[in-house]
Coordinates of C-alpha atoms in Angstrom, one line a residue:
Chain A
M1 CA 136.5 -54.8 144.0
N2 CA 137.6 -58.0 145.3
E3 CA 134.8 -58.0 147.9
I4 CA 132.2 -57.9 145.0
F5 CA 133.3 -61.1 143.5
M6 CA 133.4 -62.8 147.1
I7 CA 129.5 -62.2 147.5
T8 CA 128.3 -63.3 144.2
P9 CA 126.0 -65.8 145.6
L10 CA 124.4 -62.6 147.7
L11 CA 124.5 -60.2 144.9
I12 CA 122.6 -62.8 142.7
I13 CA 119.7 -63.3 145.3
S14 CA 119.6 -59.4 145.9
G15 CA 119.6 -58.7 142.3
G16 CA 116.9 -61.3 141.8
I17 CA 114.7 -60.0 144.3
L18 CA 114.7 -56.6 142.5
L19 CA 114.3 -57.8 139.1
S20 CA 111.5 -60.2 140.3
L21 CA 109.7 -56.9 142.0
I22 CA 110.2 -55.1 138.4
V23 CA 108.6 -58.0 136.6
E24 CA 105.9 -58.3 139.2
M25 CA 105.2 -54.7 138.5
F26 CA 105.1 -54.3 134.9
Y27 CA 104.0 -58.0 134.1
K28 CA 100.1 -58.5 134.7
K29 CA 100.3 -62.5 134.6
S30 CA 103.7 -62.4 136.7
E31 CA 102.7 -65.5 138.7
I32 CA 103.3 -67.6 135.5
I33 CA 106.9 -66.4 135.0
L34 CA 108.1 -65.8 138.4
P35 CA 108.6 -69.3 139.3
W36 CA 110.9 -70.2 136.7
L37 CA 113.0 -66.6 137.5
S38 CA 113.1 -67.8 141.1
I39 CA 114.3 -71.3 140.2
A40 CA 116.8 -69.7 137.9
I41 CA 118.2 -67.4 140.6
F42 CA 118.1 -70.0 143.3
I43 CA 120.1 -72.5 141.2
S44 CA 122.5 -70.1 140.0
A45 CA 123.3 -68.8 143.5
A46 CA 123.5 -72.5 144.6
Y47 CA 125.9 -72.8 141.8
Y48 CA 128.1 -70.2 142.5
S49 CA 128.0 -70.9 146.1
L50 CA 129.8 -74.3 145.6
L51 CA 132.2 -72.9 142.9
T52 CA 133.6 -70.2 145.1
A53 CA 133.4 -72.1 148.4
Y54 CA 137.3 -72.5 148.3
R55 CA 137.5 -68.8 148.8
E56 CA 137.5 -68.1 152.3
G57 CA 137.4 -64.9 154.1
V58 CA 135.7 -62.1 155.5
V59 CA 134.1 -58.9 153.9
F60 CA 132.4 -55.6 154.6
N61 CA 134.9 -54.6 157.6
S62 CA 134.8 -58.2 159.0
M63 CA 130.7 -58.3 159.2
L64 CA 130.1 -61.3 157.0
A65 CA 132.3 -64.3 156.4
V66 CA 132.4 -65.8 153.1
G67 CA 133.3 -69.2 151.6
G68 CA 133.6 -72.9 153.1
L69 CA 131.3 -73.9 155.5
V70 CA 129.0 -70.7 154.8
H71 CA 128.8 -71.6 151.4
I72 CA 127.6 -75.1 151.9
F73 CA 124.8 -73.6 154.0
Y74 CA 124.1 -71.1 151.1
F75 CA 124.0 -74.2 148.8
I76 CA 121.4 -76.0 151.2
F77 CA 119.2 -73.0 151.4
N78 CA 119.1 -72.1 147.8
F79 CA 118.7 -75.7 146.3
G80 CA 116.0 -76.2 149.1
A81 CA 114.1 -73.2 148.1
A82 CA 114.4 -74.4 144.1
I83 CA 112.8 -77.6 145.2
V84 CA 110.0 -75.6 147.4
V85 CA 109.2 -73.2 144.1
L86 CA 108.6 -76.6 142.2
L87 CA 106.4 -78.0 144.9
S88 CA 104.6 -74.6 145.0
I89 CA 103.7 -74.1 141.4
D90 CA 100.6 -76.3 141.4
H91 CA 99.9 -76.2 144.9
I92 CA 99.3 -72.4 145.4
K93 CA 97.0 -72.7 142.2
K94 CA 95.1 -75.4 143.7
V95 CA 94.5 -73.8 147.4
G96 CA 93.6 -70.1 145.8
I97 CA 96.8 -68.2 146.5
Y98 CA 98.1 -68.0 142.7
F99 CA 100.1 -64.5 143.2
G100 CA 103.5 -63.6 142.1
E101 CA 104.6 -62.2 145.6
F102 CA 105.0 -65.8 147.0
Y103 CA 108.1 -66.1 145.1
I104 CA 109.3 -62.7 145.9
L105 CA 108.9 -63.3 149.6
M106 CA 110.8 -66.6 149.4
Q107 CA 113.6 -65.0 147.8
S108 CA 113.8 -62.6 150.4
A109 CA 113.7 -65.2 153.1
V110 CA 116.5 -66.8 151.6
L111 CA 118.6 -63.6 151.5
G112 CA 117.8 -63.4 155.1
M113 CA 118.7 -66.9 155.7
M114 CA 122.4 -66.2 153.9
F115 CA 122.9 -63.1 156.1
L116 CA 122.4 -65.4 159.3
S117 CA 124.6 -68.4 158.6
G118 CA 127.3 -66.1 157.6
A119 CA 127.4 -63.5 160.1
K120 CA 130.4 -62.5 161.8
D121 CA 128.6 -59.8 164.0
L122 CA 126.0 -60.0 166.1
V123 CA 124.2 -57.2 164.0
M124 CA 124.1 -59.1 161.2
V125 CA 122.5 -61.9 163.0
F126 CA 120.0 -59.9 164.2
I127 CA 119.2 -58.5 160.5
G128 CA 119.5 -61.5 158.9
L129 CA 117.0 -63.3 161.6
E130 CA 114.5 -60.7 161.4
Q131 CA 114.4 -60.7 157.4
M132 CA 113.9 -64.3 157.4
S133 CA 111.4 -64.3 160.3
V134 CA 109.1 -61.4 158.5
C135 CA 109.1 -63.2 155.1
F136 CA 108.0 -66.2 157.1
Y137 CA 105.1 -64.5 159.1
I138 CA 103.7 -63.0 155.5
L139 CA 104.1 -66.4 154.2
T140 CA 102.4 -68.3 157.0
G141 CA 99.4 -65.9 156.7
F142 CA 99.6 -66.1 152.7
N143 CA 96.1 -67.6 152.7
R144 CA 94.3 -64.9 154.0
K145 CA 90.8 -65.9 153.6
R146 CA 91.5 -69.0 155.3
S147 CA 91.0 -68.4 159.3
S148 CA 93.4 -71.6 160.3
S149 CA 96.0 -69.7 158.2
N150 CA 95.5 -66.2 159.9
E151 CA 95.8 -67.7 163.4
A152 CA 99.0 -69.6 162.5
A153 CA 100.5 -66.1 161.1
L154 CA 99.2 -64.6 164.4
K155 CA 100.7 -67.2 166.5
Y156 CA 103.9 -67.3 164.7
F157 CA 104.3 -63.6 164.6
L158 CA 103.7 -63.1 168.5
L159 CA 106.0 -65.8 169.5
G160 CA 108.5 -65.1 166.9
A161 CA 108.6 -61.2 167.9
F162 CA 108.7 -62.5 171.2
A163 CA 111.7 -64.7 170.9
S164 CA 113.5 -61.7 169.1
G165 CA 113.0 -59.5 172.2
F166 CA 115.1 -62.4 174.3
V167 CA 117.6 -62.3 171.3
V168 CA 118.1 -58.5 171.1
Y169 CA 118.1 -58.2 175.0
G170 CA 120.7 -60.9 175.4
M171 CA 122.8 -59.1 172.6
A172 CA 122.3 -55.9 174.5
L173 CA 124.1 -57.6 177.6
I174 CA 126.7 -59.4 175.7
Y175 CA 127.7 -56.1 174.2
G176 CA 127.6 -54.4 177.7
A177 CA 129.9 -57.3 179.3
V178 CA 132.2 -57.2 175.9
G179 CA 132.1 -53.8 174.5
S180 CA 131.5 -54.9 171.0
L181 CA 129.3 -57.0 168.9
S182 CA 131.7 -58.7 166.4
I183 CA 132.0 -62.8 167.1
P184 CA 135.7 -62.9 167.1
S185 CA 136.1 -60.2 170.1
V186 CA 133.4 -61.9 172.0
S187 CA 135.6 -64.8 171.9
F188 CA 138.8 -62.9 172.6
Y189 CA 137.1 -61.6 175.6
L190 CA 136.6 -64.9 177.0
I191 CA 140.0 -66.1 176.2
N192 CA 141.4 -62.9 178.6
Q193 CA 139.0 -63.4 181.5
S194 CA 136.2 -65.2 183.2
P195 CA 132.7 -64.0 181.9
S196 CA 131.1 -61.7 184.0
I197 CA 127.6 -62.6 185.4
I198 CA 126.1 -60.0 182.6
F199 CA 127.7 -62.1 180.0
I200 CA 126.3 -65.5 181.1
V201 CA 122.6 -63.8 181.5
G202 CA 122.9 -62.1 178.0
L203 CA 124.2 -65.7 176.3
L204 CA 121.1 -67.6 178.1
L205 CA 118.8 -64.9 177.0
F206 CA 120.4 -65.4 173.5
I207 CA 120.3 -69.0 173.6
I208 CA 116.5 -68.8 174.7
G209 CA 115.6 -66.9 172.0
F210 CA 117.2 -69.4 169.4
S211 CA 115.6 -72.1 171.1
F212 CA 112.1 -70.6 169.9
K213 CA 113.4 -70.4 166.4
I214 CA 114.7 -74.0 165.9
A215 CA 111.5 -75.1 168.0
A216 CA 113.3 -76.8 171.2
V217 CA 111.0 -77.7 173.9
P218 CA 110.1 -76.0 176.2
F219 CA 110.0 -73.3 173.6
H220 CA 107.9 -75.2 170.7
M221 CA 104.6 -74.5 171.5
W222 CA 104.0 -72.7 168.2
V223 CA 105.3 -75.1 166.1
P224 CA 102.6 -77.5 165.5
D225 CA 99.7 -75.0 165.3
V226 CA 101.9 -73.0 162.6
Y227 CA 103.1 -75.9 160.5
Q228 CA 99.4 -77.2 160.5
G229 CA 98.1 -73.8 159.4
A230 CA 100.4 -72.4 157.2
P231 CA 100.2 -73.5 153.4
T232 CA 101.6 -76.7 152.9
T233 CA 104.8 -75.9 150.8
V234 CA 105.4 -72.6 153.0
T235 CA 105.9 -75.4 155.7
A236 CA 108.0 -77.2 154.0
F237 CA 110.2 -74.4 153.2
M238 CA 110.4 -73.0 157.0
S239 CA 110.4 -76.3 158.5
T240 CA 113.6 -76.9 156.6
G241 CA 115.5 -73.6 155.5
G242 CA 114.1 -71.9 158.5
K243 CA 115.5 -74.5 160.9
A244 CA 118.9 -74.8 159.1
A245 CA 119.6 -71.0 159.2
A246 CA 118.7 -70.9 162.7
F247 CA 120.9 -73.6 163.3
S248 CA 123.8 -72.3 161.4
A249 CA 123.4 -68.9 163.5
L250 CA 123.7 -71.0 166.5
L251 CA 126.8 -72.6 165.2
V252 CA 128.4 -69.5 163.9
V253 CA 127.8 -67.8 167.6
L254 CA 128.2 -70.5 170.0
V255 CA 131.1 -72.7 168.8
P256 CA 133.6 -70.0 169.0
V257 CA 132.2 -68.6 172.0
F258 CA 132.0 -72.3 173.5
S259 CA 135.8 -73.3 172.4
N260 CA 136.7 -70.4 175.3
L261 CA 134.2 -70.3 177.7
A262 CA 134.1 -72.9 180.7
K263 CA 132.0 -75.3 178.4
N264 CA 131.3 -77.3 181.6
N265 CA 128.2 -74.5 182.6
F266 CA 126.5 -75.1 179.4
I267 CA 127.0 -78.7 178.4
P268 CA 124.5 -79.8 181.1
L269 CA 122.1 -77.2 180.0
L270 CA 122.0 -78.0 176.3
S271 CA 121.8 -81.8 177.3
V272 CA 118.9 -81.2 178.9
L273 CA 117.4 -79.3 176.3
A274 CA 118.4 -82.1 173.7
V275 CA 116.7 -84.7 175.9
I276 CA 113.6 -83.2 176.4
T277 CA 113.1 -81.9 173.1
M278 CA 113.7 -85.3 171.1
L279 CA 111.7 -87.2 173.9
Y280 CA 108.7 -84.6 173.7
G281 CA 108.6 -84.5 170.1
S282 CA 109.1 -88.5 169.4
I283 CA 106.3 -89.2 172.0
V284 CA 103.7 -86.7 171.1
A285 CA 103.8 -87.1 167.7
I286 CA 102.4 -90.6 168.2
A287 CA 99.2 -89.2 169.1
Q288 CA 98.9 -87.2 166.1
I289 CA 96.5 -88.0 163.2
D290 CA 97.0 -84.8 161.3
L291 CA 100.2 -85.7 159.0
K292 CA 101.3 -81.8 158.8
R293 CA 101.0 -81.8 162.7
M294 CA 102.9 -85.2 162.8
L295 CA 105.5 -83.9 160.9
A296 CA 105.9 -80.5 163.4
Y297 CA 106.3 -82.9 166.4
S298 CA 109.0 -84.9 164.4
S299 CA 110.7 -81.6 163.4
I300 CA 111.0 -80.9 167.1
A301 CA 112.3 -84.2 167.9
H302 CA 115.0 -83.7 165.0
A303 CA 115.8 -80.5 166.6
G304 CA 116.9 -82.4 169.6
Y305 CA 119.0 -84.5 167.8
M306 CA 120.9 -82.1 166.2
I307 CA 121.3 -80.2 169.9
I308 CA 123.2 -83.1 170.8
G309 CA 125.9 -82.1 168.3
L310 CA 125.8 -78.8 169.4
A311 CA 126.4 -79.8 173.1
A312 CA 129.2 -82.2 172.1
G313 CA 130.7 -79.1 170.3
N314 CA 133.7 -80.7 168.7
Q315 CA 134.5 -80.8 165.2
N316 CA 132.7 -83.9 164.5
G317 CA 129.6 -82.3 166.1
V318 CA 129.5 -79.4 163.9
T319 CA 130.1 -81.5 160.6
G320 CA 127.5 -83.9 162.0
I321 CA 124.9 -80.9 162.4
V322 CA 125.6 -79.8 158.6
F323 CA 125.2 -83.3 157.2
Y324 CA 122.1 -83.8 159.4
L325 CA 120.6 -80.3 158.4
A326 CA 121.4 -81.2 154.7
A327 CA 119.6 -84.9 154.9
Y328 CA 116.7 -83.4 157.2
T329 CA 116.0 -80.2 154.5
F330 CA 115.9 -83.1 151.7
M331 CA 113.8 -85.9 153.5
N332 CA 111.3 -83.3 155.1
L333 CA 110.9 -81.2 151.8
G334 CA 110.3 -84.5 150.1
A335 CA 107.6 -85.8 152.6
F336 CA 106.0 -82.3 152.6
G337 CA 105.8 -82.4 148.6
V338 CA 103.8 -85.7 148.8
I339 CA 101.4 -84.0 151.3
S340 CA 101.1 -81.1 149.3
M341 CA 100.2 -83.2 146.4
V342 CA 97.8 -85.3 148.2
E343 CA 96.2 -82.2 149.8
A344 CA 92.6 -81.2 148.4
K345 CA 91.4 -77.9 147.7
D346 CA 89.8 -76.9 150.8
N347 CA 92.9 -78.3 152.8
S348 CA 91.5 -81.5 153.8
H349 CA 93.1 -84.8 153.1
V350 CA 96.0 -84.4 155.4
D351 CA 94.8 -86.8 158.1
L352 CA 96.3 -90.5 158.3
Q353 CA 92.7 -91.6 157.3
S354 CA 93.3 -90.0 153.7
Y355 CA 96.3 -92.3 152.9
T356 CA 94.4 -95.6 153.4
G357 CA 95.0 -97.5 150.1
L358 CA 97.3 -95.0 148.6
A359 CA 99.6 -97.3 147.4
A360 CA 97.0 -99.5 145.3
K361 CA 96.3 -96.3 143.7
Y362 CA 99.2 -94.3 143.3
P363 CA 102.1 -96.8 143.7
L364 CA 104.8 -94.0 142.7
L365 CA 103.4 -91.3 145.1
A366 CA 103.5 -94.1 148.0
A367 CA 106.6 -95.5 147.0
M368 CA 108.3 -91.9 147.5
L369 CA 106.5 -91.1 150.6
T370 CA 107.8 -94.5 151.9
I371 CA 111.2 -93.2 151.2
F372 CA 110.9 -90.2 153.0
M373 CA 109.4 -91.8 156.0
F374 CA 112.0 -94.1 156.2
A375 CA 114.7 -91.6 155.9
L376 CA 113.1 -89.4 158.6
A377 CA 112.7 -92.5 161.0
G378 CA 116.5 -93.3 160.3
I379 CA 116.5 -96.4 158.8
P380 CA 119.6 -97.2 156.5
P381 CA 120.6 -96.8 153.8
F382 CA 118.8 -93.5 153.4
A383 CA 120.4 -90.1 154.5
G384 CA 118.5 -89.7 157.8
F385 CA 120.2 -92.6 159.5
F386 CA 123.8 -91.2 158.8
G387 CA 122.8 -87.7 160.3
K388 CA 121.8 -89.3 163.4
Y389 CA 124.9 -91.3 163.2
F390 CA 127.3 -88.5 162.9
V391 CA 126.1 -86.6 165.7
F392 CA 125.8 -89.7 168.0
I393 CA 129.4 -90.4 167.4
S394 CA 130.4 -86.8 168.3
A395 CA 128.5 -87.3 171.5
I396 CA 130.2 -90.3 172.4
E397 CA 133.4 -88.7 171.5
A398 CA 132.8 -85.9 174.1
N399 CA 131.8 -88.3 176.6
L400 CA 128.4 -88.0 176.6
T401 CA 127.7 -91.8 175.8
W402 CA 124.4 -91.3 177.8
L403 CA 123.2 -88.6 175.4
A404 CA 123.8 -91.0 172.5
I405 CA 121.7 -93.7 174.1
I406 CA 118.8 -91.5 174.9
G407 CA 118.9 -90.4 171.3
V408 CA 118.9 -94.0 169.8
I409 CA 116.0 -94.7 172.2
S410 CA 113.9 -91.7 171.0
S411 CA 114.6 -92.6 167.3
A412 CA 113.4 -96.0 168.0
I413 CA 110.3 -94.5 169.5
S414 CA 109.8 -92.5 166.6
A415 CA 110.0 -95.1 164.0
Y416 CA 106.5 -95.9 165.2
F417 CA 104.7 -93.0 163.8
Y418 CA 106.7 -93.0 160.7
L419 CA 106.1 -96.6 159.7
R420 CA 102.4 -96.1 160.7
V421 CA 101.8 -94.0 157.5
V422 CA 103.6 -96.6 155.4
V423 CA 101.3 -99.2 157.0
V424 CA 98.3 -97.3 156.2
M425 CA 99.2 -96.7 152.4
Y426 CA 100.2 -100.5 151.9
F427 CA 98.4 -102.8 154.1
K428 CA 95.0 -101.3 154.8
S429 CA 92.3 -100.8 151.8
T430 CA 89.3 -98.9 151.5
D431 CA 86.5 -98.8 148.9
S432 CA 87.0 -95.3 148.3
P433 CA 90.6 -94.1 147.8
I434 CA 90.9 -90.5 147.4
D435 CA 91.6 -88.6 144.2
V436 CA 94.9 -87.3 143.7
E437 CA 95.3 -84.2 141.3
P438 CA 98.6 -84.9 139.1
S439 CA 101.3 -82.2 139.3
Y440 CA 104.3 -82.8 137.2
Y441 CA 106.5 -80.0 138.7
A442 CA 105.7 -81.2 142.3
L443 CA 106.7 -84.7 141.1
L444 CA 109.9 -83.6 139.8
G445 CA 110.6 -81.6 143.1
I446 CA 109.9 -84.7 145.2
F447 CA 112.2 -87.0 142.7
I448 CA 115.0 -84.7 143.2
S449 CA 114.7 -84.8 147.0
A450 CA 114.1 -88.6 147.0
L451 CA 117.2 -88.8 144.8
L452 CA 119.5 -86.5 146.8
V453 CA 118.2 -88.6 150.1
L454 CA 119.4 -91.7 148.8
V455 CA 123.0 -90.1 147.3
M456 CA 123.5 -89.0 150.8
G457 CA 122.6 -92.1 152.4
L458 CA 124.5 -94.4 149.9
F459 CA 127.7 -92.2 149.9
P460 CA 127.8 -90.4 153.1
N461 CA 131.8 -90.3 153.4
S462 CA 132.5 -88.5 150.5
I463 CA 130.0 -85.7 151.6
I464 CA 131.2 -85.7 155.3
Q465 CA 134.7 -85.2 154.0
L466 CA 133.6 -82.2 151.8
I467 CA 132.0 -80.6 155.0
S468 CA 134.9 -81.5 157.5
F469 CA 137.5 -80.2 154.8
F470 CA 135.4 -76.8 155.2
V471 CA 134.8 -76.9 159.2
G472 CA 138.5 -77.8 160.0
Chain B
M1 CA 126.0 -38.4 187.4
I2 CA 123.4 -41.3 187.5
P3 CA 125.4 -44.6 188.0
I4 CA 124.9 -47.2 185.3
E5 CA 122.9 -49.7 187.7
F6 CA 120.1 -47.4 187.5
Y7 CA 119.4 -47.5 183.7
L8 CA 120.3 -51.5 183.8
V9 CA 117.6 -52.0 186.5
L10 CA 115.2 -49.6 184.6
S11 CA 115.6 -51.6 181.6
A12 CA 115.4 -55.2 182.9
F13 CA 112.2 -53.8 185.0
M14 CA 110.9 -52.8 181.3
F15 CA 111.8 -56.2 180.2
I16 CA 110.1 -58.3 182.6
T17 CA 106.9 -55.9 182.3
G18 CA 107.0 -56.8 178.8
V19 CA 107.3 -60.6 179.1
V20 CA 104.7 -60.4 181.9
G21 CA 102.4 -58.7 179.6
V22 CA 102.9 -61.2 176.8
L23 CA 102.3 -64.1 179.0
T24 CA 99.3 -62.7 180.7
R25 CA 97.2 -60.5 178.2
K26 CA 94.6 -61.7 176.0
N27 CA 94.3 -58.8 173.5
A28 CA 96.4 -59.4 170.5
I29 CA 97.4 -55.7 170.3
I30 CA 98.4 -55.5 173.8
V31 CA 100.5 -58.6 173.6
F32 CA 102.1 -56.7 170.6
M33 CA 102.7 -53.5 172.5
S34 CA 104.5 -55.8 175.3
I35 CA 106.7 -57.1 172.7
E36 CA 107.7 -53.6 171.6
L37 CA 108.1 -52.7 175.3
M38 CA 110.8 -55.6 175.3
L39 CA 112.5 -54.3 172.5
N40 CA 112.8 -50.9 173.7
A41 CA 114.2 -52.3 177.2
A42 CA 117.0 -53.8 174.9
N43 CA 117.4 -50.2 173.4
L44 CA 117.7 -48.7 176.7
S45 CA 120.5 -51.0 177.6
F46 CA 122.3 -50.3 174.5
V47 CA 122.1 -46.9 174.5
T48 CA 123.2 -46.9 178.3
F49 CA 126.0 -49.4 177.4
S50 CA 127.1 -47.4 174.6
S51 CA 127.3 -44.3 176.8
F52 CA 129.2 -46.0 179.3
L53 CA 131.7 -47.7 177.3
G54 CA 132.2 -44.7 174.9
N55 CA 131.9 -46.5 171.7
N56 CA 129.0 -45.8 169.5
I57 CA 128.5 -49.2 167.9
G58 CA 125.5 -49.7 170.6
Q59 CA 123.8 -46.4 169.4
L60 CA 124.0 -47.7 165.8
F61 CA 122.3 -51.1 166.8
V62 CA 119.5 -48.9 168.5
F63 CA 118.8 -47.8 164.9
F64 CA 118.5 -51.4 163.4
V65 CA 116.4 -52.7 166.3
M66 CA 114.1 -49.4 165.4
T67 CA 113.6 -50.3 161.8
V68 CA 113.4 -53.8 162.2
A69 CA 110.4 -53.0 164.8
A70 CA 108.9 -50.7 162.2
A71 CA 108.8 -53.5 159.7
E72 CA 107.8 -56.0 162.4
S73 CA 104.7 -53.8 163.5
A74 CA 103.8 -53.6 159.8
V75 CA 103.4 -56.9 159.0
G76 CA 101.9 -57.8 162.7
L77 CA 99.2 -55.3 162.4
A78 CA 98.3 -56.6 158.6
I79 CA 98.2 -60.1 160.1
I80 CA 95.9 -58.9 163.0
I81 CA 93.4 -57.1 160.8
A82 CA 93.2 -60.2 158.2
L83 CA 92.5 -62.3 161.3
F84 CA 90.0 -59.7 162.6
R85 CA 88.4 -59.7 159.2
N86 CA 87.7 -63.5 159.3
K87 CA 86.7 -64.1 163.0
L88 CA 85.6 -60.7 164.3
T89 CA 87.9 -61.0 167.4
I90 CA 91.5 -60.5 168.4
N91 CA 91.2 -61.9 171.9
I92 CA 93.9 -64.9 171.9
D93 CA 91.7 -67.1 173.8
E94 CA 88.7 -67.1 171.2
I95 CA 91.3 -67.7 168.4
N96 CA 91.4 -71.4 168.7
V97 CA 90.5 -73.3 165.3
L98 CA 94.2 -74.9 165.7
K99 CA 94.8 -76.2 169.3
W100 CA 97.4 -74.5 171.0

């Protein structure tokens, strides 16, 4: 009975999915009621996650961890998803995909993310990963009449399934070496003996598979196409929640493994991965004129910064990654929210040209986008700055100062393309600025994101203390 | 008794065949079949290890992989059909509205 109370957030989402399916079946206009039902489900799950975060433990024959850091992740996923619902209400009507199923798939994806972040067993990692990914494949191709959406879905599906193949094969080899799939027994195996070659190969395949999911170079080729082709609010969802979930799984698996492994074998690998990922993302983003594509490359670069924390592997690194993921979630949601509002019916007006003179006609929208661009570029006092700061500090503590220096250089490069958007909005004028359909729900979502980005930037210490209390 | 290495080499061979198929083939369905081959290679490894280690967690995992693969193929084939209706092709080289 006690276990039932410990998994309240999971039960809320699971029950919510069933309830939404029933509503969808019996109520003809489910697309009107489902967004509000979803928001209620997400907010209550987020609320209960924080409320019960102090009760740490494992449930279901130690398959799943609850409480502590896991619940912080639950909060990020659920609150982020609630904001995505707000952004989607008017957007999916505008682009012609006004169906209730959209929200049910989102709930299902969130459930997958929650399994992924709480996993204590590689079976759970696999199930969570696939549940999340399959929902994302469908959501990406949701606009089935538009060929760019189909194409993005196909590319995402083929490369996502390809990556899953690597993950599963890696798990098979790890199982062969360890004789068990539970993560504690994997780290116990490493205490007692030096890892066999089968284990090393398995772990490498596992890391390669997850590098696809977190969009690290050289496994990033799907990201720009998928982010560009998917409906904009879906892009917002998978670039934040999906990435946070994949990173949480990497933390869950790699941190206990690395703490017992001869770390020196993997630090160079992760460092190289971090360097090429952030430099590639920052440099290629300069050449992009499509804002969704630009943010896709920016998301690659941000994955690189987060891998720095993983390479450092100390407690500050983990805390930094969690803070960074929370900050990245809200600033990216806001940025994509503004893009989804400016986007026209036929999916045009996502290029930089369309934003010319936006500040004169829609000062509020331009101001919001400016906040998010500053935050993504890592300019204080917004949340993005402290995300990078904590990750770089952890690298310096782990004697990886050179990695932190390259990180700083890379974020200096990236400031160019973020600030270019601001320059185009404020300092260029045009005779025919574009029209934006007002959407008050989306504006509300953008406001909440902006508020969180500001709060996280102004009071980073209290949030870091909260996170490190649960990490330690 | 056949030694474990035989099974593992066969499984590795299947996996590599799958990877090469994904990277070289141009037909979306064949790429998809290659991915299934990769998953089945993992299944073979799981069953082998399970049998040789004498615990059944690996066999259990195989059922999860099969279920997930079935769900994935349902979604994947639906995506391929939706694409075929719009573009009348499933050749990956001709699917290029977005640049790779």
